[in-house]
Amino acid sequence: MSKLAVITGTSRGLGHHIATLFLKKKIRVIGLSRHENKNLSRLAIEYQTSYQHMTCDLSNHHETMAVMKQIAAQLKKNQKVYLINNAAMIEPIHQAAKIDPYQLAKHVQVNLTTPMMITNYLLHVLNQKRGTMINTIITSGAAERAVHGWSAYCSTKAAMNRYIETVALEQKNLKTNHMIIGLSPGIMDTEMQTEIRKSTREAFDEVDTFIQYKDNKLLRQPEEIAQILMYILFEEQLSNGKIYDARNYL
């Protein structure tokens, strides 16, 4: 069975490192992001495999679906597809009453609607081609608690967790081989953390705590979380619908 990885948000951070590890396993990767990561193309040559960048604004559902249809046209019969829904945004960070509605709509599209659209569409296509999907959605501990200033982020991540559980239940009832899991990576040293630390105390009352995480070197490196995900995907017996916590593998 041939293998393919489709990964969102490969331009930097966790997505970049996940893509790197798939390439190292000689698994072909298609990366979706607004900006191309040329380093992944170089790594693909080094590891004697293939990396294909597809420029995509994941906040635009028309553009996203157009790209997904291009990917679907490349899928083979009986193929195993590792879908990694990694791309996400933290903005807007503010009290609910002060959030711009257009920023909110973009946030919900990127963090919730787009991963659902991509997953639903690939499930449909792979059912037709008798393929198998192994889908990981990067979630967050913010799905489990309320955080002042993060009403959008907490809400979309909580909804994403329930989506994971629901789709997994459907696959069990339908007796398919498709798997869908979540990975909560914890606090990572990424651009998202940089944005969080720029927040005002009025908008985000835990900002000082997050500054201390950085100052005290408590942030996890994204390459470490990528390695944990690969261990879960390739070394463990996957539990459909489970939200895995990276802290349990450190």
CSV table of N, CA and C in Angstrom, one decimal, residues 10 23 41 60 78 88 93 97 104 106 108 117 128 151 160 181-182 185 191 202 219 231 250:
chain,number,residue,atom,x,y,z
A,10,THR,N,2.8,24.0,6.7
A,10,THR,CA,4.2,23.4,6.7
A,10,THR,C,5.3,24.5,6.5
A,23,LEU,N,9.2,12.9,5.5
A,23,LEU,CA,10.2,12.7,4.4
A,23,LEU,C,11.3,11.8,4.8
A,41,SER,N,11.7,20.9,0.2
A,41,SER,CA,12.0,20.4,-1.1
A,41,SER,C,13.5,19.9,-1.2
A,60,ASN,N,-9.7,30.8,3.4
A,60,ASN,CA,-10.6,31.0,2.2
A,60,ASN,C,-11.1,29.6,1.8
A,78,ASN,N,-6.4,2.3,-3.0
A,78,ASN,CA,-5.9,1.5,-1.9
A,78,ASN,C,-4.7,2.3,-1.2
A,88,ALA,N,-3.2,26.5,12.4
A,88,ALA,CA,-4.1,27.2,13.4
A,88,ALA,C,-3.7,28.6,13.6
A,93,ILE,N,-7.1,37.8,20.2
A,93,ILE,CA,-6.9,37.6,21.7
A,93,ILE,C,-7.5,38.9,22.3
A,97,ALA,N,-16.4,40.9,24.1
A,97,ALA,CA,-17.1,42.1,23.6
A,97,ALA,C,-16.3,43.0,22.8
A,104,LEU,N,-13.0,37.2,14.0
A,104,LEU,CA,-13.6,36.0,14.6
A,104,LEU,C,-14.0,35.0,13.5
A,106,LYS,N,-12.7,34.7,10.5
A,106,LYS,CA,-11.5,34.1,10.0
A,106,LYS,C,-10.9,33.0,10.9
A,108,VAL,N,-12.5,31.1,13.1
A,108,VAL,CA,-13.3,29.9,13.1
A,108,VAL,C,-13.1,29.1,11.8
A,117,MET,N,-13.7,20.6,6.8
A,117,MET,CA,-13.9,20.4,5.3
A,117,MET,C,-12.9,19.5,4.7
A,128,GLN,N,-14.2,6.2,-1.9
A,128,GLN,CA,-14.4,5.9,-3.4
A,128,GLN,C,-13.2,5.1,-3.9
A,151,SER,N,-11.6,33.4,24.0
A,151,SER,CA,-12.9,32.8,23.8
A,151,SER,C,-13.0,32.1,22.4
A,160,MET,N,-13.4,21.2,18.0
A,160,MET,CA,-12.5,20.3,17.2
A,160,MET,C,-12.4,18.9,17.9
A,181,ILE,N,-7.5,11.1,15.3
A,181,ILE,CA,-7.1,11.3,16.6
A,181,ILE,C,-6.7,12.8,16.8
A,182,GLY,N,-6.6,13.3,18.0
A,182,GLY,CA,-6.1,14.6,18.3
A,182,GLY,C,-4.8,14.5,19.0
A,185,PRO,N,-0.3,19.4,22.0
A,185,PRO,CA,1.2,19.4,22.1
A,185,PRO,C,1.7,20.1,23.3
A,191,GLU,N,5.8,30.7,16.7
A,191,GLU,CA,5.3,32.0,16.4
A,191,GLU,C,4.0,32.4,17.2
A,202,GLU,N,-5.0,43.6,29.6
A,202,GLU,CA,-6.4,43.8,29.4
A,202,GLU,C,-7.0,42.7,28.5
A,219,LEU,N,9.2,26.3,27.5
A,219,LEU,CA,8.5,26.0,26.2
A,219,LEU,C,9.1,24.7,25.5
A,231,TYR,N,5.9,8.8,16.8
A,231,TYR,CA,5.9,7.6,17.7
A,231,TYR,C,4.5,7.1,17.8
A,250,LEU,N,6.8,12.6,27.3
A,250,LEU,CA,8.1,13.4,27.5
A,250,LEU,C,8.9,12.6,28.5
